[in-house]
């Protein structure tokens, strides 16, 4: 079996659902169920004998040690993290706690477990750490995309905490021999993404006739990857990746935020026209920029493509349409995740951001 951490979140749940589709191999999901974790994301497999769930913290080394000894996984895929840049600006210590100290304790428990394995099992064991392209910092408009050799220059508390975790993962391989692999992926989008991130937030607000907040001039560039393609990349890295290596994962879909927001508005105009017929784009509202906002991310996925024969299978326009349709079809999910603390977050984050144009 394999252990997945953070499997009730956006990418982790897509990974677990994708994993259990064609495979007999069981998954144990360790998730603390923070505001971002929803057991309902895994409703399709909750009664499946191959799926097991444990609510707990990756930073609880005693719990992790016990789970590993009991279930004897052949791999751990670590998704668990605090993942939202704006929240990291508001509460950086929570990011250090989970992303740095949590990962460190998970590494320590994994190392103890790995050292206890018989040689053949130890040789096959893998620790895959799921990280972000944001560790590389911001690119100039015409600079080549990030390769695995790009130096780390994290600019936000989120990316700094992920960078720190990457360094620890690397060190646990270099120093102690733990068989690790690291992936650095670009912005994901798709079903079940919490509506604090740009794409689901815009869909959510547009459907409620609320302003679509664009930070600054909206010309920041992200490289968008459909979440299921990220999951196939992680499977390739887990099964065929070289121990100790890092792999960049990207969508080959650089877009400015304004392009993304307008593309979403056009799809919504078609699938769910506004009463009165006005375009959704009328709701676009430029607000004060994010502090330290990175201007551009772009991924060179040449290593993954060449060495592991991976490429994204879902184009941006196709993926965006699928995503909008999913949110239109899953209003109950949105309602259930946006009660209570979500409303407090939105009020705190956006109320002070007066329109700038
Ligand atoms: P998410 O915020 O949707 O989910 C995070 C999950 O981790 C939640 O289920 C949460 O309950 C759980 N969790 C948080 N702290 C925990 C802890 N201490 N112990 C156990 N579980 C805990 O995040 P996501 O967007 O699915 O991202 C998953 C991973 O992928 C993160 O490591 C993130 O840095 C990385 N990543 C995300 C993106 C993206 O665009 N979303 C891109 C590249 C990399
Ligand atoms: P986000 O989805 O938070 O991902 P990240 O910051 O990790 O790239 O944001 C994507 C881009 O959209 C980023 O440039 C910030 C911008 N953005 C807005 O303009 N308005 C918003 O309300 C949000 C949440 C993000």
Coordinates of C-alpha atoms and ligand atoms in Angstrom, one line a residue:
X1 CA 0.0 0.0 0.0
X2 CA 0.9 3.6 -0.2
X3 CA 0.4 6.5 2.3
X4 CA -0.9 9.8 1.0
X5 CA -0.8 12.9 3.3
X6 CA -3.2 15.7 2.7
X7 CA -5.5 13.5 0.6
X8 CA -8.6 15.4 1.6
X9 CA -7.4 18.6 -0.1
X10 CA -7.6 19.6 -3.8
X11 CA -4.7 17.8 -5.4
X12 CA -4.5 15.0 -2.8
X13 CA -8.1 14.0 -3.4
X14 CA -7.6 14.0 -7.2
X15 CA -4.6 11.8 -6.7
X16 CA -6.4 9.3 -4.4
X17 CA -9.4 9.1 -6.8
X18 CA -7.1 8.6 -9.8
X19 CA -4.9 6.0 -8.0
X20 CA -7.8 3.9 -6.9
X21 CA -9.4 4.0 -10.3
X22 CA -7.4 1.3 -12.1
X23 CA -5.4 -0.2 -9.1
X24 CA -5.8 -2.8 -6.5
X25 CA -3.2 -1.3 -4.3
X26 CA -4.7 0.3 -1.1
X27 CA -4.1 3.9 0.0
X28 CA -4.0 5.2 3.6
X29 CA -4.8 8.9 3.7
X30 CA -3.4 10.9 6.7
X31 CA -5.1 14.3 6.8
X32 CA -5.6 16.8 9.6
X33 CA -8.8 18.2 8.1
X34 CA -7.9 21.8 8.3
X35 CA -10.2 24.4 6.7
X36 CA -8.9 23.1 3.3
X37 CA -9.5 19.4 3.9
X38 CA -12.9 17.9 3.1
X39 CA -13.6 14.2 3.6
X40 CA -16.5 14.6 1.1
X41 CA -13.8 15.0 -1.6
X42 CA -13.3 11.3 -1.3
X43 CA -16.9 10.3 -0.9
X44 CA -16.7 8.0 -4.0
X45 CA -14.2 5.8 -2.2
X46 CA -15.1 6.2 1.4
X47 CA -16.6 2.7 1.6
X48 CA -14.0 1.1 -0.7
X49 CA -11.9 -1.6 1.1
X50 CA -8.8 -0.2 -0.6
X51 CA -9.2 3.2 1.1
X52 CA -8.3 4.0 4.7
X53 CA -8.4 7.3 6.4
X54 CA -6.7 8.6 9.5
X55 CA -7.3 12.1 10.8
X56 CA -4.0 13.4 12.1
X57 CA -1.0 15.7 11.8
X58 CA 2.1 15.0 9.6
X59 CA 3.9 16.7 12.5
X60 CA 2.8 14.0 15.0
X61 CA 5.8 11.7 14.7
X62 CA 4.4 9.2 17.2
X63 CA 1.2 8.8 15.2
X64 CA 3.1 8.7 11.9
X65 CA 5.5 6.1 13.3
X66 CA 2.6 3.9 14.5
X67 CA 0.8 4.2 11.2
X68 CA 3.9 3.3 9.2
X69 CA 4.7 0.3 11.4
X70 CA 1.2 -1.0 11.2
X71 CA 0.5 -0.5 7.5
X72 CA 4.0 -1.0 6.1
X73 CA 3.6 1.2 3.0
X74 CA 6.0 1.0 0.0
X75 CA 5.7 4.8 -0.5
X76 CA 4.6 8.0 1.0
X77 CA 3.3 10.9 -1.2
X78 CA 3.4 14.1 0.8
X79 CA 0.7 16.6 -0.2
X80 CA -0.1 17.9 3.3
X81 CA 0.6 21.7 3.5
X82 CA -0.8 25.1 4.0
X83 CA -1.1 26.1 0.4
X84 CA -2.5 29.6 0.0
X85 CA -0.1 32.6 -0.6
X86 CA -2.5 35.2 0.8
X87 CA -3.1 33.2 4.0
X88 CA 0.7 32.9 4.3
X89 CA 1.0 36.7 4.3
X90 CA -1.7 37.0 6.9
X91 CA -0.4 34.1 9.2
X92 CA 3.2 33.1 8.2
X93 CA 3.9 31.0 11.4
X94 CA 1.2 28.5 10.5
X95 CA 3.1 27.9 7.3
X96 CA 6.4 27.3 9.1
X97 CA 4.6 25.0 11.5
X98 CA 3.1 22.7 8.9
X99 CA 5.2 23.0 5.8
X100 CA 8.6 23.1 7.5
X101 CA 8.3 21.5 11.0
X102 CA 5.5 19.1 9.8
X103 CA 7.6 17.9 6.9
X104 CA 10.6 17.6 9.0
X105 CA 8.8 15.4 11.6
X106 CA 7.3 13.3 8.8
X107 CA 10.8 12.8 7.3
X108 CA 12.1 11.8 10.7
X109 CA 9.4 9.2 11.2
X110 CA 9.8 8.0 7.6
X111 CA 13.5 7.6 8.0
X112 CA 13.0 5.5 11.2
X113 CA 10.5 3.3 9.4
X114 CA 12.7 3.0 6.3
X115 CA 15.7 1.9 8.4
X116 CA 13.5 -0.8 10.0
X117 CA 12.6 -2.4 6.6
X118 CA 14.3 -5.5 5.3
X119 CA 16.8 -4.7 2.5
X120 CA 14.5 -5.6 -0.4
X121 CA 11.6 -3.5 0.9
X122 CA 14.0 -0.6 1.8
X123 CA 15.4 -0.6 -1.7
X124 CA 11.9 -0.2 -3.2
X125 CA 10.7 2.4 -0.7
X126 CA 10.0 6.0 -2.0
X127 CA 9.2 9.3 -0.4
X128 CA 7.7 11.7 -2.9
X129 CA 7.5 15.4 -1.8
X130 CA 4.9 17.5 -3.7
X131 CA 6.2 21.0 -4.0
X132 CA 5.7 24.1 -6.1
X133 CA 7.4 26.2 -8.8
X134 CA 7.0 29.2 -6.5
X135 CA 10.2 28.2 -4.7
X136 CA 12.1 29.6 -7.8
X137 CA 10.7 33.1 -7.4
X138 CA 9.6 35.5 -10.1
X139 CA 10.7 35.4 -13.8
X140 CA 11.2 38.5 -16.1
X141 CA 8.7 38.5 -19.0
X142 CA 11.2 37.2 -21.6
X143 CA 13.3 34.9 -19.3
X144 CA 13.4 31.2 -20.1
X145 CA 11.1 29.0 -18.0
X146 CA 12.3 27.4 -14.7
X147 CA 14.4 24.3 -15.1
X148 CA 15.4 22.0 -12.2
X149 CA 18.7 23.9 -12.1
X150 CA 17.1 27.3 -11.4
X151 CA 18.2 28.7 -8.1
X152 CA 15.7 28.9 -5.2
X153 CA 14.5 32.5 -4.7
X154 CA 11.2 32.2 -2.7
X155 CA 9.4 35.5 -2.2
X156 CA 6.4 34.8 -0.1
X157 CA 6.1 33.1 3.3
X158 CA 4.3 30.2 1.5
X159 CA 7.1 29.7 -1.1
X160 CA 9.8 30.2 1.6
X161 CA 8.2 27.5 3.7
X162 CA 7.9 25.1 0.7
X163 CA 11.5 25.9 -0.2
X164 CA 12.6 25.1 3.3
X165 CA 10.7 21.8 3.2
X166 CA 12.4 20.9 -0.2
X167 CA 15.8 21.5 1.3
X168 CA 15.1 19.2 4.3
X169 CA 13.8 16.5 2.0
X170 CA 16.9 16.8 -0.1
X171 CA 19.1 16.7 3.0
X172 CA 17.4 13.6 4.3
X173 CA 18.4 11.8 1.1
X174 CA 21.9 13.2 0.9
X175 CA 22.7 12.7 4.6
X176 CA 20.7 9.7 5.6
X177 CA 20.0 8.0 2.3
X178 CA 16.2 8.2 2.5
X179 CA 15.0 7.5 -1.1
X180 CA 13.2 10.8 -1.9
X181 CA 12.0 12.5 -5.0
X182 CA 10.8 16.1 -5.2
X183 CA 8.3 17.6 -7.7
X184 CA 8.0 21.3 -8.3
X185 CA 4.7 22.0 -10.1
X186 CA 3.0 25.1 -11.5
X187 CA -0.5 26.4 -10.7
X188 CA -3.1 23.6 -10.7
X189 CA -6.8 24.1 -11.4
X190 CA -9.8 21.7 -11.6
X191 CA -12.6 20.2 -9.6
X192 CA -12.7 20.5 -5.8
X193 CA -10.2 23.4 -5.5
X194 CA -11.0 25.5 -2.5
X195 CA -12.6 28.8 -3.6
X196 CA -9.8 31.0 -2.1
X197 CA -7.6 30.4 -5.2
X198 CA -8.1 32.5 -8.3
X199 CA -10.0 30.2 -10.6
X200 CA -12.6 28.8 -8.2
X201 CA -12.9 32.2 -6.5
X202 CA -13.8 33.9 -9.8
X203 CA -16.4 31.2 -10.6
X204 CA -17.9 31.4 -7.1
X205 CA -18.1 35.2 -7.1
X206 CA -19.4 35.4 -10.7
X207 CA -22.3 33.0 -9.9
X208 CA -23.2 35.2 -7.0
X209 CA -23.0 38.5 -8.9
X210 CA -20.1 39.6 -6.7
X211 CA -17.0 41.5 -7.8
X212 CA -14.2 39.5 -9.4
X213 CA -11.1 40.8 -7.6
X214 CA -8.0 41.2 -9.8
X215 CA -4.8 42.1 -7.8
X216 CA -3.0 45.1 -9.3
X217 CA -2.9 45.3 -13.1
X218 CA -3.8 41.6 -13.6
X219 CA -0.8 41.0 -15.9
X220 CA 0.9 38.6 -13.7
X221 CA 1.6 35.3 -15.5
X222 CA 1.0 31.8 -14.2
X223 CA 1.5 28.4 -16.0
X224 CA -1.7 26.5 -15.5
X225 CA -2.0 22.7 -15.2
X226 CA -5.2 20.6 -15.0
X227 CA -5.0 18.8 -11.7
X228 CA -5.4 15.3 -13.2
X229 CA -2.3 15.9 -15.3
X230 CA -0.4 16.8 -12.2
X231 CA -1.5 13.4 -10.7
X232 CA -0.3 11.4 -13.7
X233 CA 3.1 13.2 -13.4
X234 CA 3.3 12.2 -9.7
X235 CA 2.5 8.6 -10.6
X236 CA 5.3 8.7 -13.2
X237 CA 7.7 10.1 -10.7
X238 CA 6.8 7.6 -8.0
X239 CA 7.0 4.6 -10.3
X240 CA 9.9 5.6 -12.7
X241 CA 11.7 8.6 -11.2
X242 CA 15.3 8.4 -10.2
X243 CA 15.9 8.6 -6.4
X244 CA 17.3 11.9 -5.2
X245 CA 16.1 13.7 -8.3
X246 CA 13.7 16.7 -8.6
X247 CA 11.2 17.1 -11.5
X248 CA 9.5 20.2 -12.7
X249 CA 5.8 19.8 -13.7
X250 CA 4.0 22.4 -15.8
X251 CA 1.0 22.9 -18.0
X252 CA 2.6 24.5 -21.0
X253 CA -0.2 27.1 -20.6
X254 CA 1.2 30.5 -19.6
X255 CA -1.7 33.0 -19.2
X256 CA -2.0 36.4 -17.5
X257 CA -4.5 36.6 -14.7
X258 CA -6.7 38.9 -16.9
X259 CA -6.7 36.3 -19.6
X260 CA -7.8 33.6 -17.1
X261 CA -10.5 35.8 -15.7
X262 CA -11.8 36.8 -19.1
X263 CA -11.8 33.2 -20.3
X264 CA -13.8 32.1 -17.3
X265 CA -16.3 35.0 -17.8
X266 CA -16.7 34.0 -21.5
X267 CA -17.4 30.3 -20.5
X268 CA -19.9 31.5 -17.8
X269 CA -21.6 33.8 -20.3
X270 CA -22.3 30.8 -22.4
X271 CA -23.1 28.2 -19.8
X272 CA -24.9 30.3 -17.2
X273 CA -25.8 33.8 -18.7
X274 CA -26.5 36.5 -16.2
X275 CA -30.1 37.7 -15.7
X276 CA -30.4 40.8 -17.9
X277 CA -27.8 39.5 -20.3
X278 CA -24.8 41.6 -19.1
X279 CA -21.4 40.0 -19.6
X280 CA -19.7 38.5 -16.4
X281 CA -16.6 40.5 -17.3
X282 CA -18.5 43.6 -16.1
X283 CA -17.9 42.2 -12.6
X284 CA -14.1 42.4 -12.9
X285 CA -12.7 44.8 -10.2
X286 CA -9.0 45.7 -9.9
X287 CA -8.0 45.9 -6.3
X288 CA -4.8 46.7 -4.4
X289 CA -2.0 44.3 -5.4
X290 CA -0.8 41.4 -3.2
X291 CA 2.4 42.4 -1.3
X292 CA 5.5 40.9 -2.9
X293 CA 3.4 39.6 -5.8
X294 CA 5.5 37.4 -8.1
X295 CA 5.2 38.6 -11.7
X296 CA 5.6 35.4 -13.7
X297 CA 6.1 31.7 -13.3
X298 CA 6.8 29.3 -16.1
X299 CA 7.9 25.7 -16.1
X300 CA 10.3 23.9 -18.5
X301 CA 9.1 20.3 -18.2
X302 CA 11.8 18.9 -20.5
X303 CA 13.3 16.6 -17.9
X304 CA 10.0 15.0 -17.1
X305 CA 9.0 14.7 -20.7
X306 CA 12.3 13.2 -21.8
X307 CA 13.1 10.9 -18.9
X308 CA 9.7 9.8 -17.8
X309 CA 7.7 10.3 -21.1
X310 CA 5.1 12.5 -19.4
X311 CA 3.1 15.3 -21.0
X312 CA -0.1 17.1 -20.0
X313 CA -3.1 15.7 -21.8
X314 CA -5.7 18.4 -21.1
X315 CA -5.4 21.8 -22.8
X316 CA -6.1 24.9 -20.8
X317 CA -9.4 25.9 -22.6
X318 CA -10.7 22.3 -22.3
X319 CA -9.7 22.1 -18.7
X320 CA -11.2 25.4 -17.8
X321 CA -14.5 24.5 -19.4
X322 CA -14.5 21.2 -17.5
X323 CA -13.8 23.1 -14.3
X324 CA -16.6 25.6 -14.7
X325 CA -19.0 22.8 -15.5
X326 CA -17.9 20.9 -12.4
X327 CA -18.6 24.0 -10.2
X328 CA -22.0 24.5 -11.9
X329 CA -22.9 20.8 -11.2
X330 CA -21.6 20.8 -7.6
X331 CA -23.3 23.7 -5.9
X332 CA -23.7 21.6 -2.7
X333 CA -20.0 21.0 -2.4
X334 CA -19.4 24.8 -2.7
X335 CA -22.0 25.5 -0.1
X336 CA -20.6 23.0 2.3
X337 CA -17.0 24.3 2.1
X338 CA -17.8 28.0 2.1
X339 CA -19.8 28.2 5.3
X340 CA -18.3 29.7 8.5
X341 CA -14.6 30.2 8.4
X342 CA -14.6 30.8 4.7
X343 CA -16.8 33.8 5.0
X344 CA -14.6 35.2 7.7
X345 CA -11.5 34.8 5.5
X346 CA -13.1 36.5 2.5
X347 CA -14.2 39.4 4.7
X348 CA -10.8 39.8 6.2
X349 CA -9.0 39.5 2.9
X350 CA -11.1 41.5 0.5
X351 CA -13.0 44.0 2.6
X352 CA -10.0 46.4 3.0
X353 CA -9.1 46.1 -0.7
X354 CA -10.9 49.0 -2.3
X355 CA -11.3 49.0 -6.1
X356 CA -8.3 50.7 -7.8
X357 CA -9.9 51.3 -11.1
Ligands
LIG1 P1 -5.0 22.2 -0.2 O1 -4.8 23.4 0.7 O2 -6.2 22.1 -1.0 O3 -5.0 20.8 0.7 C1 -4.0 20.6 1.8 C2 -4.5 19.4 2.5 O4 -3.5 19.1 3.6 C3 -5.8 19.6 3.3 O5 -6.6 18.4 3.1 C4 -5.4 19.8 4.7 O6 -6.4 19.3 5.6 C5 -4.2 18.9 4.8 N1 -3.3 19.3 5.9 C6 -2.8 20.6 6.2 N2 -2.0 20.6 7.2 C7 -1.9 19.3 7.6 C8 -1.1 18.6 8.6 N3 -0.3 19.3 9.4 N4 -1.2 17.2 8.6 C9 -1.9 16.5 7.8 N5 -2.7 17.1 6.8 C10 -2.7 18.5 6.7 O7 -3.6 22.0 -1.0 P2 -3.5 21.6 -2.6 O8 -3.7 22.7 -3.4 O9 -4.2 20.3 -2.7 O10 -1.9 21.3 -2.5 C11 -1.3 20.1 -2.2 C12 0.2 20.2 -2.2 O11 0.6 20.5 -3.5 C13 0.8 21.2 -1.3 O12 2.0 20.7 -0.7 C14 1.1 22.4 -2.2 O13 2.2 23.1 -1.7 C15 1.4 21.6 -3.5 N6 1.2 22.4 -4.7 C16 0.0 23.0 -5.0 C17 -0.2 23.6 -6.2 C18 -1.6 24.3 -6.5 O14 -1.7 25.0 -7.5 N7 -2.6 24.1 -5.7 C19 0.8 23.7 -7.1 C20 2.0 23.1 -6.9 C21 2.2 22.4 -5.7
LIG2 P1 -3.6 31.9 -6.6 O1 -4.7 31.1 -7.2 O2 -3.8 32.4 -5.2 O3 -2.3 31.1 -6.8 P2 -0.7 31.6 -6.6 O4 -0.7 32.9 -5.8 O5 -0.2 30.5 -5.8 O6 -0.2 31.7 -7.9 O7 -3.4 33.2 -7.5 C1 -3.2 33.1 -8.9 C2 -2.9 34.5 -9.4 O8 -4.1 35.2 -9.3 C3 -1.9 35.2 -8.6 O9 -1.1 36.0 -9.5 C4 -2.7 36.1 -7.7 C5 -3.9 36.4 -8.5 N1 -5.2 36.6 -7.7 C6 -6.0 37.7 -8.0 O10 -5.7 38.6 -8.8 N2 -7.1 37.9 -7.2 C7 -7.5 37.0 -6.2 O11 -8.5 37.2 -5.6 C8 -6.7 35.8 -6.0 C9 -7.0 34.8 -5.0 C10 -5.5 35.7 -6.8

